[in-house]
Amino acid sequence: METDPLLPRSVSSGFEGSSGSRRDSGYYGTTAKPRKLSYSVLENSCSIEGEFKGDEDLYVQQAIVFIEDAIQYRSINHRVDSGSLRLYRWYYSKVCQWGLGATITVILALAFIEKPSSLTVTSDLRYRQPAWEPPCGLTEGIEMVCFVIFMVDLTVKSYLIGWEEFQKNKWLIAYILVISMSVVDWTVSICFCCDETLRLRRVLRPFFLLQNSSLMKKTLKCIRRTLPEIASVFLLLGLHLCLFTMFGMLLFARGKDPNHNGEWESYFRNLPQSLTSLLVLLTTANNPDAVMIPAYSVNRGYSIFFILFCGFGTYFLMNLLTAIIYNQFRGYLMISIQTSILRRRLGIRAAFEVLCCQRQSKAGSTQHVETIPSELVLQVVRRVQMKTYCRKAIIWRIQQFPDGFIPAEEFQKLFDELDKDQIKEHPPIPGYSYPILQKLQSIFSHYCFSLLGNLVALANVVCICTILVIDSDKALSERDDYLLGAMNCVFIVYYLLEMVLKIFAFGWKGYLSYHSNIFDGLLTLSLLALQISIFVTYRLPHPKWNPAMRGFLSLWEMVRLANMLIVFRFLRVIPNIKLMTLVASTLFDLVKNLRAFAGILVVVYYVFAVFGLIMFQGAITVPGNMSVITDAKVLNSSVNYTELCGTYEQLGYWPNNFDDFAATLVLLYNIMVVNNWQVFMEVYARYSSPWSKLYFVAWWLTSSVMWVNLFVALILENFIYKWDRSHQCSIAEVEQTGYETTVQLMFREHIQEPTEEELVSRLHQHPHLHLM
């Protein structure tokens, strides 16, 4: 029932069943001929479970809730009596939803402090100190409080939708099972005084995050529908891998000359080793520094084998997989949008029908009602929880009806404003009476003045870069911090002057209406505060700073911090370059609106991390003399201690392990990046079991192949749409595409409006609202 945005201002809702016939439906945004309902609304035909006679305000409450359901793309199949509606609005209030989200965050975060705790400075096996372990009952008590909140959440959800709908909801049934199994496992932990070796409920915790977001559920459905197409490419990829493995084992078989057996001995000794070597080569992680070099050193012709393998597998099959995931996701997205449009139209139509019942009941009429008064609609809209600018736009449109009555078709069109986001308009610049002030205002508000500021910022960055290059080989005592500090002081004064002049030209409100000015101003004030701190700590600048005066940070550290802020401030040039503005707008949209997809990634990381802890915790042990050797190497570089080149030990990968939850997450990220992931696979196969390779391959397929490609699909869809719209736009208009972009606009020509018969049919199927 909950909803999260899918793409910028997107829609996301699950399916409600069959979509019905759409043969006569028009495209989104077209004007369809209104059709009369095929049923009559009589005085006693608008019946509601739990309705109180004479309670005319109940219809208004129902209309308010139905419109809020439409705004959030929620299902309207819930109880609609007065008490249930109050409970429903309370449940979906910001306080309750934020509280439920905080509970989910807390129960997921327990993995960081539970045994094995991640509360250590380092995860390096050689230097890690014993971690603080919470006393028995602390995390368990917090966990039980979270379980109680989840039980309340489940109870409220089940009551609001009713028993009939509850039986159809597999997620709520699974919710019961997960809570029950978690409580049983919690009881076992208490019985063993928190000293049990395995906590199965850790694996179940991500479910609480999944079930709270309909978009995450729909993403899983998308993956499930996409799997057959992906499986065909995986099958071809597996066939490609097996064939080249056979060729490799035959081509690099053991020969009589030991000097030519390097490839066989290192990479093709047996079938598992051969498969692993070529699988890693498919990801290009060990090309060419390892697997290819022994054979290539013997005969340059062997390079043809590896080139063919990578060329077909890496550059053809893997990119084909990306194309399939993108295509399937786009189809899923359109189906999702179509279903969400149906939910919105259904919620708005339900609100219209109950308002017709209210008018009919109040008038005591038995005739069919096809319009509702504008005043009644205004009363409802003012009480609906929605964005302020949407409410103002809808109220303005309501007030435009000359006769004071709104038919069903126009009532639907009123809420088209919900699909539009606010385009921020800059306030007017202040007016000055003196001509000289007007002239200065026109100069400092001109685009060229901002361009001059960008050039000054570029000059500042170039100066910093030049001094850093000059001082790169100098000792700290030989560096001239005075020159760099004085140079920064001059530029900071200019930045402050530029900010003041822009405030003079645009006014406070006008200056703050530009995001680039806010970014620029905050960094300028930070630089000014830092420069004042330098003056206070080290007095006025002169060629020889007083080394006795030392504050919390040394002079070099403070100057270096100022340089970092100056370099970061250079990002102000982005709004002035059209392509960079487009890219930045796409990036910000993804960050703001893809929280649900990030949630799926959290779920995947969490599940694999828990399984990694279960299987590999404590598998790698530091040799007994490692600490002695490490200390000796620090004191005496002549100590002879060597490991096999390219191994976990030789590369010093000791902080990457499965010994606590935080370290496990970092290790999974390093594998997802792919570079040198074969090192982790090899070391855990050596320390635990050769079958452990299946875990690492499964994580690589899930994260690097499936999930990264899904994000690529999202980025492509968003960027391509904005790129197509940007060709005829100026820079200012490109900035506005972030406000105007909706999924409905992106797929306008493909989205069909639900027919009136379909809406009527679904209203008849409502389990608690009976319109005969």
Coordinates of C-alpha atoms in Angstrom, one line a residue, residues 443-461 491 494-495 497-499 501-502 520 569-570 572-573 576:
I443 CA 26.3 45.3 -14.3
F444 CA 26.4 43.0 -11.3
S445 CA 23.3 41.1 -12.3
H446 CA 24.6 40.5 -15.8
Y447 CA 25.7 37.0 -16.9
C448 CA 29.2 38.3 -17.6
F449 CA 29.8 39.1 -13.9
S450 CA 29.1 35.5 -13.0
L451 CA 31.4 34.4 -15.8
L452 CA 34.2 36.7 -14.4
G453 CA 33.7 35.0 -11.0
N454 CA 34.2 31.6 -12.7
L455 CA 37.4 32.8 -14.3
V456 CA 38.7 34.1 -10.9
A457 CA 37.8 30.7 -9.3
L458 CA 39.6 28.9 -12.1
A459 CA 42.7 31.2 -11.6
N460 CA 42.6 30.4 -7.9
V461 CA 42.5 26.6 -8.5
F491 CA 40.9 35.5 -3.4
Y494 CA 37.2 38.9 -3.9
Y495 CA 34.7 36.0 -3.2
L497 CA 33.0 41.1 -2.4
E498 CA 31.3 39.2 -5.3
M499 CA 28.7 37.8 -2.9
L501 CA 27.5 42.7 -4.9
K502 CA 25.2 39.9 -6.1
D520 CA 28.7 29.7 -3.4
R569 CA 33.8 25.9 -4.7
F570 CA 35.0 25.6 -8.3
R572 CA 30.0 26.6 -9.2
V573 CA 30.8 26.5 -12.9
N576 CA 26.9 27.8 -16.5

